[in-house]
PDB file of C-alpha atoms in Angstrom:
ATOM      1  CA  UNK C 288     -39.319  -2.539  28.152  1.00 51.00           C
ATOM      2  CA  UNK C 289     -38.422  -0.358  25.004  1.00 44.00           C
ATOM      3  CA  UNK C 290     -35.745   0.697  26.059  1.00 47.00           C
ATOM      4  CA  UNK C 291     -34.226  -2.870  26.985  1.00 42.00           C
ATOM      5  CA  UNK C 292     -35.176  -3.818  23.837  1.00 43.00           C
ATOM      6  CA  UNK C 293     -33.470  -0.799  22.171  1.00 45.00           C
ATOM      7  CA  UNK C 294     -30.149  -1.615  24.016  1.00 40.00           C
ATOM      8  CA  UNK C 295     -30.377  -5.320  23.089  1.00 42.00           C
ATOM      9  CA  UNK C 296     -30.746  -4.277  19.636  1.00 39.00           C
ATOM     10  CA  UNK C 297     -27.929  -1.923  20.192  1.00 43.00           C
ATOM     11  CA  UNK C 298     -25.478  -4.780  21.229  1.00 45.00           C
ATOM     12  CA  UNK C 299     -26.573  -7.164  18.200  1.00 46.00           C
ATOM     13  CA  UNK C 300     -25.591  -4.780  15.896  1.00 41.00           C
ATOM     14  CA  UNK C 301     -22.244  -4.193  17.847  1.00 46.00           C
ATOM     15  CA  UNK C 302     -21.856  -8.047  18.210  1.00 43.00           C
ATOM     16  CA  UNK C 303     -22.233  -7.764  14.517  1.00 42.00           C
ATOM     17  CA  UNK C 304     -19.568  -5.460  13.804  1.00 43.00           C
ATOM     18  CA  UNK C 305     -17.042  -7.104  15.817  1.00 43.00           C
ATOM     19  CA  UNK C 306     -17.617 -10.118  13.812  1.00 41.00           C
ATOM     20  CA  UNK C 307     -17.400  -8.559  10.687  1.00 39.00           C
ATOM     21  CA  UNK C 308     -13.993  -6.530  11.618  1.00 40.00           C
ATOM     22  CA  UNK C 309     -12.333  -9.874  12.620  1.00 38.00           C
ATOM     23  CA  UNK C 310     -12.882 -11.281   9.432  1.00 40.00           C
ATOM     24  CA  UNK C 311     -11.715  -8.717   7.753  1.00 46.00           C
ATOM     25  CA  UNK C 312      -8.997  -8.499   5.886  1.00 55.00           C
ATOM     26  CA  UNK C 313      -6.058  -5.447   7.046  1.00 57.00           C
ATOM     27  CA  UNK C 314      -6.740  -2.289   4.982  1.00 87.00           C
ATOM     28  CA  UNK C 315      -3.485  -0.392   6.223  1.00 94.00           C
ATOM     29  CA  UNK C 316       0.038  -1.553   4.749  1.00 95.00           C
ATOM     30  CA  UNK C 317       3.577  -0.199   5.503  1.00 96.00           C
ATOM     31  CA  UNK C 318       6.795  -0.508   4.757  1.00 96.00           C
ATOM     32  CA  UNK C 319       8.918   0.462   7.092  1.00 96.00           C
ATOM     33  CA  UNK C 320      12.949   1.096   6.606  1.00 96.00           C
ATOM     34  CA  UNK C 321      14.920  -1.166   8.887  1.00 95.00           C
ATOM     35  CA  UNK C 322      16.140   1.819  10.595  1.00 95.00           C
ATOM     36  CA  UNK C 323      12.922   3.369  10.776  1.00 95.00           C
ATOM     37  CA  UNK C 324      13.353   4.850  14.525  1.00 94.00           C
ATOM     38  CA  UNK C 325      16.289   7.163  12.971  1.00 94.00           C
ATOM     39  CA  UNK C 326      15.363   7.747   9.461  1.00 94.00           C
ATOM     40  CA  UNK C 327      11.267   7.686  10.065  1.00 95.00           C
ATOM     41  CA  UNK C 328      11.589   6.741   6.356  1.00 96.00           C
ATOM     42  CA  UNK C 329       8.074   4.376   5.601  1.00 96.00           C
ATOM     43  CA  UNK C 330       5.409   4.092   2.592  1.00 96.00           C
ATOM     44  CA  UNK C 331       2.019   3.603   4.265  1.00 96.00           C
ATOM     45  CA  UNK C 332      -0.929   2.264   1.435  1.00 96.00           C
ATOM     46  CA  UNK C 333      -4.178   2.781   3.363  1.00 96.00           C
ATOM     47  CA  UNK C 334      -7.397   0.789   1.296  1.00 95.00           C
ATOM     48  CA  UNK C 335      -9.896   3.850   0.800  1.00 94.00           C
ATOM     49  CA  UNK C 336     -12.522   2.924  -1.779  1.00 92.00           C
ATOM     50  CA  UNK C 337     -12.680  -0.563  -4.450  1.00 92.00           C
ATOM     51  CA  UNK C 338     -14.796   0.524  -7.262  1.00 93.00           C
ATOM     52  CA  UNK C 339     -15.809  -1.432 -10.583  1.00 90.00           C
ATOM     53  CA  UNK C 340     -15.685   0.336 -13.450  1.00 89.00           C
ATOM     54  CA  UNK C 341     -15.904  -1.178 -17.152  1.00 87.00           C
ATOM     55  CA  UNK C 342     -15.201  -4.902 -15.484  1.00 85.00           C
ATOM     56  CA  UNK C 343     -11.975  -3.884 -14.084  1.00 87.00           C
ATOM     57  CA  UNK C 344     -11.568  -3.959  -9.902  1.00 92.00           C
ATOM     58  CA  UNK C 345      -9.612  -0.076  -8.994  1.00 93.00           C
ATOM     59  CA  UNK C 346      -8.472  -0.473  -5.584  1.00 94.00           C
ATOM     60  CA  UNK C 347      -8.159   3.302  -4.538  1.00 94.00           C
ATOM     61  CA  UNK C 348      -5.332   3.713  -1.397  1.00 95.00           C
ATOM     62  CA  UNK C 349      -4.931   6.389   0.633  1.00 94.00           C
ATOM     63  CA  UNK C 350      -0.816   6.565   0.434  1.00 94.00           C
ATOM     64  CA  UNK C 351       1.689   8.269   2.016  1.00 94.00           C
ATOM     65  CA  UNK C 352       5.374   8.532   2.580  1.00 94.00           C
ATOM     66  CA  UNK C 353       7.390   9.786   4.926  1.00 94.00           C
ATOM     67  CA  UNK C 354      11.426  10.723   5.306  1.00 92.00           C
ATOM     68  CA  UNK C 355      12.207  12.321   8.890  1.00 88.00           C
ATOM     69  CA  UNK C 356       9.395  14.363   9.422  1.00 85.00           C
ATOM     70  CA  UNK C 357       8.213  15.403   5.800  1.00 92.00           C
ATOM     71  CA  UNK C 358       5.100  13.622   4.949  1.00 92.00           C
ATOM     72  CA  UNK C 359       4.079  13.504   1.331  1.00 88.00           C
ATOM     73  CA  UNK C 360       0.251  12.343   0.783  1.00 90.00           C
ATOM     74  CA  UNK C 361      -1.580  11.477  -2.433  1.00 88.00           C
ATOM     75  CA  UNK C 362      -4.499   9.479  -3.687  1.00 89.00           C
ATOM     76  CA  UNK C 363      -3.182   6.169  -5.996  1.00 90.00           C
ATOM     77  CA  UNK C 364      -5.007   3.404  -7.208  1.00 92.00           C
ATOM     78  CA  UNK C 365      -3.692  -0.512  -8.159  1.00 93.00           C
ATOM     79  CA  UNK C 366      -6.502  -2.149 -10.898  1.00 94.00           C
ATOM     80  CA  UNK C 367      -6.843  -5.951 -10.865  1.00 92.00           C
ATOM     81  CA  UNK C 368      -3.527  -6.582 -13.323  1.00 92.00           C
ATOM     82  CA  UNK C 369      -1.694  -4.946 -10.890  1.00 93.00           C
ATOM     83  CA  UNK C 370      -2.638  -6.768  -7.810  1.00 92.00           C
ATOM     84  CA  UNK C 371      -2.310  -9.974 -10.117  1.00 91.00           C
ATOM     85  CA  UNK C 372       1.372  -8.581 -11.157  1.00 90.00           C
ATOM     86  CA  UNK C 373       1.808  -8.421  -7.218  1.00 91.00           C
ATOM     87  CA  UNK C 374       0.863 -12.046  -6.124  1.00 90.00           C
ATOM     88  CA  UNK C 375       3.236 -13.426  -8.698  1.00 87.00           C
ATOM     89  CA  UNK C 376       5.956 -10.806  -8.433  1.00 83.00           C
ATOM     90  CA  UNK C 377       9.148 -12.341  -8.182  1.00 79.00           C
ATOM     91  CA  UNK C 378      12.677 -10.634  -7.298  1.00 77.00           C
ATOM     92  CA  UNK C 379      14.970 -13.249  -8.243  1.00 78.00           C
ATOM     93  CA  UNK C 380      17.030 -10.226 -10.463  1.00 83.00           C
ATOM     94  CA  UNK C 381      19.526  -8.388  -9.338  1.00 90.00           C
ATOM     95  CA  UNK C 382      17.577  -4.752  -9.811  1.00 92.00           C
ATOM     96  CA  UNK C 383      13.102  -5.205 -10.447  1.00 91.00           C
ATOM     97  CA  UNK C 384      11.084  -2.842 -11.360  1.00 91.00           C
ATOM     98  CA  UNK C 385       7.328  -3.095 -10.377  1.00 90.00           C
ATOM     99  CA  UNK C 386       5.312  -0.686 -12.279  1.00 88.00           C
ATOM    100  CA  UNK C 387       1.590  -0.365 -12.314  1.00 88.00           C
ATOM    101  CA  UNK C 388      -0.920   0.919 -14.984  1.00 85.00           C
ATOM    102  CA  UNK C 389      -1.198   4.406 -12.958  1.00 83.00           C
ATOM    103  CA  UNK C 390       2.233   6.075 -13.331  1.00 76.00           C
ATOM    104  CA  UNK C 391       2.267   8.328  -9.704  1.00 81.00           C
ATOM    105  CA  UNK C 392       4.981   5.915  -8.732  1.00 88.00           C
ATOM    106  CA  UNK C 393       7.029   2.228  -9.184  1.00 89.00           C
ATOM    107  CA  UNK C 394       9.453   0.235  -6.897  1.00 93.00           C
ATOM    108  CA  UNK C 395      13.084  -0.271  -7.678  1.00 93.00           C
ATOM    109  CA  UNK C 396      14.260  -3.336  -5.460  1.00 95.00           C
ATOM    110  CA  UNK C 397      17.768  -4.095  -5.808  1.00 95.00           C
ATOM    111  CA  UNK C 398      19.432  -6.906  -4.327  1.00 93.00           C
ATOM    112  CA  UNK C 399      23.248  -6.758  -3.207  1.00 86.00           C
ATOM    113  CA  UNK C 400      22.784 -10.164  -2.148  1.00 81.00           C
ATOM    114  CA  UNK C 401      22.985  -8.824   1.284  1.00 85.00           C
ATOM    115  CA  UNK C 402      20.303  -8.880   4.411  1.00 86.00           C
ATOM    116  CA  UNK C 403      18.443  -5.699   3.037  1.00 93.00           C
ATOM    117  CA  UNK C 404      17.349  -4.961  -0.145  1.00 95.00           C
ATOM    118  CA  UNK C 405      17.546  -1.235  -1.098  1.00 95.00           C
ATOM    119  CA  UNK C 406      14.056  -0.172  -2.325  1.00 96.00           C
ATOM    120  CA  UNK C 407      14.039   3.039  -4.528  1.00 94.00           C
ATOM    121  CA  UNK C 408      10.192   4.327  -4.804  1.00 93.00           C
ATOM    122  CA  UNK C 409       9.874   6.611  -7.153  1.00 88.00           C
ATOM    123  CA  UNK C 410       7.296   9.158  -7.507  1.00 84.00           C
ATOM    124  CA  UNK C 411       6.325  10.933 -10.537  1.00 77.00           C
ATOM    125  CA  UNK C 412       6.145  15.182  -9.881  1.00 63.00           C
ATOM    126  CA  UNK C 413       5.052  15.895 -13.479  1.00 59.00           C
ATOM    127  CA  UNK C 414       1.513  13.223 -13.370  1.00 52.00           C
ATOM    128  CA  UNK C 415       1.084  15.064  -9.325  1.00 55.00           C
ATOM    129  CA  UNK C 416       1.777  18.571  -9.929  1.00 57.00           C
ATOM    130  CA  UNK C 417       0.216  18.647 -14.138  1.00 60.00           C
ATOM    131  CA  UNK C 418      -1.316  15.107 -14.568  1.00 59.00           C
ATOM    132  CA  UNK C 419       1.050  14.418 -17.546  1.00 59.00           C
ATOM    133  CA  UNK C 420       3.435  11.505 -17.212  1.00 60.00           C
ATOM    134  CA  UNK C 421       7.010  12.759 -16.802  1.00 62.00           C
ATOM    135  CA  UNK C 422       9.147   9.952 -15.265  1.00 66.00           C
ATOM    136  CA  UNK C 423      11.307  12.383 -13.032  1.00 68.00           C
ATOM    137  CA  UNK C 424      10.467  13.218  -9.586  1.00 74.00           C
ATOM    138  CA  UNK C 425      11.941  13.066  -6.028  1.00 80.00           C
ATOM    139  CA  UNK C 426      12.919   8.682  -4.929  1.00 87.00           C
ATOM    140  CA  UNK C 427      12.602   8.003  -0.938  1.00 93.00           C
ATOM    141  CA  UNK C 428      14.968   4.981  -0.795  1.00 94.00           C
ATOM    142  CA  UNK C 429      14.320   2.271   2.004  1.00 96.00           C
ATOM    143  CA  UNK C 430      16.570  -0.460   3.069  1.00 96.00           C
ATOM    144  CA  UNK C 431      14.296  -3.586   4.056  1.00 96.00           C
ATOM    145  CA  UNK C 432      14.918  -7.398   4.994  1.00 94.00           C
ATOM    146  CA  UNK C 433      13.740  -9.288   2.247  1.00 92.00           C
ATOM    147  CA  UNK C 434      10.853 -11.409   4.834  1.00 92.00           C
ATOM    148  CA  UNK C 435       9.771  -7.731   5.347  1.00 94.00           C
ATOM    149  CA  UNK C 436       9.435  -6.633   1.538  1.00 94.00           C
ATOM    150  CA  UNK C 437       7.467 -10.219   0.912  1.00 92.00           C
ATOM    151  CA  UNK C 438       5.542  -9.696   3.836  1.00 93.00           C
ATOM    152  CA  UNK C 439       4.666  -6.105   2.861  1.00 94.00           C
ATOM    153  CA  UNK C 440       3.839  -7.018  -1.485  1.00 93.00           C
ATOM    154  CA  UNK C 441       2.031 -10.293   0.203  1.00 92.00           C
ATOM    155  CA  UNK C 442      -0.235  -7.930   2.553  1.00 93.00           C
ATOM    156  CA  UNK C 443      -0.539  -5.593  -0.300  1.00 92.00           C
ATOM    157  CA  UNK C 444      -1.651  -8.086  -3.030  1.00 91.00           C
ATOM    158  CA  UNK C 445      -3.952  -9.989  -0.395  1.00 90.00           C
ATOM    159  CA  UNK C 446      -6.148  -7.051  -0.432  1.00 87.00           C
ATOM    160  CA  UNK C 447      -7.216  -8.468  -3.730  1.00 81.00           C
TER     161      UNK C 447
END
């Protein structure tokens, strides 16, 4: 009899679980560059840790990028503003900058008023390799469909 009870209380908590992961919202985000199967060319912002500190939200991502088969990885956080900044981004211009209070790295979207958009993200070597804000550093460019880069800032800012 225990140990029916132990394995109904076992498949509660499981029940439980499931429940909770379907109502979840996604924690992993990519961007992907419309010829990702040659170029392997993607930014991938995986929700680690949200933390409130001083009345401000920090939403702390796992992130990485990837060109062929070099993978850089780094730690980067998005605080409330930015997510806010997000949901009410627009790219009506032809070249938008999205920057965010931490300076590791911003989007360059410019529109050729073509099918793609050409996404520059740039990443900031001085902040990674000396924490001081230096504005150079190495850009992984990605060509996207415009659905796709909505889809990907929508997923991004809905983690809000």
């Amino acid at each position: 009899i225990l140990e029916l009870s132990i394995v109904m209380v076992i498949m509660q908590h499981e029940k439980m679980n499931d429940e909770r992961n379907l109502t979840m919202k996604p924690t992993k985000v990519i961007l992907k560059d419309a010829s990702y199967l040659h170029s392997k060319t993607s930014i991938t912002f995986i929700l680690k840790d949200v933390v409130i500190e001083e009345d401000n939200k920090i939403y702390y991502f796992d992130t990485s990028a990837t060109f062929e088969d070099q993978e850089v990885k780094f730690e980067f956080a998005l605080f409330d503003s930015d997510m806010d900044n997000l949901k009410h981004m627009d790219c009506d211009n032809p070249v938008t900058e999205i920057y965010f209070i931490e300076p590791d790295l911003h989007f360059t979207i410019i529109d050729f008023n073509q099918e793609l958009l050409c996404i520059y993200i740039d990443f900031d070597s001085g902040l990674r390799h000396s924490n001081m804000a230096t504005e150079s550093g190495i850009s992984l460019r990605i060509n996207v469909a415009k659905s796709d880069f909505t889809k990907f800032i929508n997923e991004l800012a809905s983690l809000h």
